[in-house]
Every structure is written in structure tokens, then in C-alpha cells.
CSV table of C-alpha atoms in Angstrom, one decimal:
chain,number,residue,atom,x,y,z
A,1,MET,CA,31.6,-15.3,-32.2
A,2,ARG,CA,33.7,-13.8,-29.3
A,3,LEU,CA,32.5,-14.3,-25.7
A,4,ASP,CA,31.8,-10.5,-25.2
A,5,GLU,CA,29.7,-10.6,-28.4
A,6,GLN,CA,27.8,-13.6,-27.1
A,7,ARG,CA,27.1,-11.9,-23.8
A,8,SER,CA,25.9,-8.7,-25.6
A,9,LYS,CA,23.6,-10.8,-27.8
A,10,ALA,CA,22.2,-12.6,-24.8
A,11,ALA,CA,21.5,-9.3,-23.0
A,12,GLN,CA,19.7,-8.0,-26.0
A,13,ASP,CA,17.5,-11.1,-26.3
A,14,GLU,CA,16.5,-10.9,-22.6
A,15,VAL,CA,12.9,-10.0,-22.2
A,16,ILE,CA,12.0,-7.8,-19.3
A,17,LEU,CA,8.4,-8.0,-18.2
A,18,PRO,CA,6.9,-4.9,-16.7
A,19,ILE,CA,5.8,-4.9,-13.0
A,20,THR,CA,3.5,-1.9,-13.6
A,21,VAL,CA,1.5,-0.4,-16.4
A,22,ARG,CA,-0.2,2.9,-16.9
A,23,ILE,CA,-4.0,3.2,-17.0
A,24,PRO,CA,-4.5,2.9,-20.8
A,25,ALA,CA,-2.4,-0.3,-20.9
A,26,ALA,CA,-4.3,-1.8,-17.9
A,27,ILE,CA,-7.6,-1.1,-19.7
A,28,ARG,CA,-6.3,-2.9,-22.9
A,29,MET,CA,-4.8,-5.8,-20.9
A,30,THR,CA,-8.1,-6.5,-19.0
A,31,GLY,CA,-10.7,-5.3,-21.4
A,32,ILE,CA,-12.5,-3.4,-18.7
A,33,GLY,CA,-13.5,0.3,-18.9
A,34,ARG,CA,-11.7,3.2,-17.4
A,35,SER,CA,-14.5,3.9,-14.9
A,36,LYS,CA,-14.6,0.3,-13.7
A,37,LEU,CA,-10.8,0.3,-13.3
A,38,TYR,CA,-11.0,3.4,-11.1
A,39,GLN,CA,-13.8,1.7,-9.1
A,40,LEU,CA,-11.7,-1.3,-8.5
A,41,ILE,CA,-8.8,0.8,-7.4
A,42,ALA,CA,-11.0,2.7,-5.0
A,43,ARG,CA,-12.2,-0.6,-3.5
A,44,GLY,CA,-8.7,-1.8,-3.1
A,45,GLU,CA,-9.1,-4.7,-5.6
A,46,ILE,CA,-6.3,-3.3,-7.8
A,47,ASP,CA,-3.0,-2.0,-6.5
A,48,MET,CA,-1.7,1.3,-7.8
A,49,ALA,CA,1.2,3.6,-7.2
A,50,LYS,CA,1.3,7.3,-7.9
A,51,ILE,CA,4.8,8.4,-8.9
A,52,GLY,CA,4.8,12.1,-9.9
A,53,THR,CA,1.9,12.5,-12.2
A,54,ALA,CA,2.0,8.9,-13.4
A,55,THR,CA,-0.6,6.4,-12.1
A,56,LEU,CA,0.9,3.0,-12.3
A,57,ILE,CA,-1.1,-0.2,-11.9
A,58,THR,CA,0.7,-3.4,-10.7
A,59,VAL,CA,0.5,-6.2,-13.3
A,60,GLU,CA,0.3,-8.7,-10.4
A,61,SER,CA,-2.9,-7.1,-9.1
A,62,LEU,CA,-4.5,-7.3,-12.6
A,63,GLN,CA,-3.6,-11.0,-12.8
A,64,ARG,CA,-5.0,-11.6,-9.3
A,65,LEU,CA,-8.3,-9.8,-10.3
A,66,VAL,CA,-8.7,-12.0,-13.3
A,67,GLU,CA,-7.9,-15.2,-11.3
A,68,ARG,CA,-10.4,-14.2,-8.6
A,69,ASN,CA,-13.2,-13.8,-11.2
A,70,ARG,CA,-12.5,-16.9,-13.3
A,71,ARG,CA,-15.4,-19.3,-13.7
């Protein structure tokens, strides 16, 4: 395999993890309901960004939420 083919394959195999997700994905990821998610956003417990019409939730803030509430 040529070097440029190897680099191309390596780039295709690279997994890029999202830093934000939309509301439906955040609900699926956490298992909490839509209303509860919006309550947590309003209380500042979950970080969000509004870009155009998209409401994006940071994956990091979802992970922190779960860690804070672990037992």
C-alpha cells in the first residue's frame, strides 16, 4: 500500500467525537425527559449554545451532570 493510501485510510478510520448534540440526542444520551432537560438548562446545570435555530447541548455538561448525580 502506498504512503498516501495509508494516510487516507488512517484519516477515514479516525473517529471524531461530537462536542455538542441537539436536544433529541441529549435526551437519548441521558434518558431524561425533554421538560427536565429544559429545566436543567434554565437552572444552568447544562450548558447550551444557540446557533441560528439550532439548540446545541455540550456533551461535556451532560457528562458533568451525570457525574454530579452518581451514587
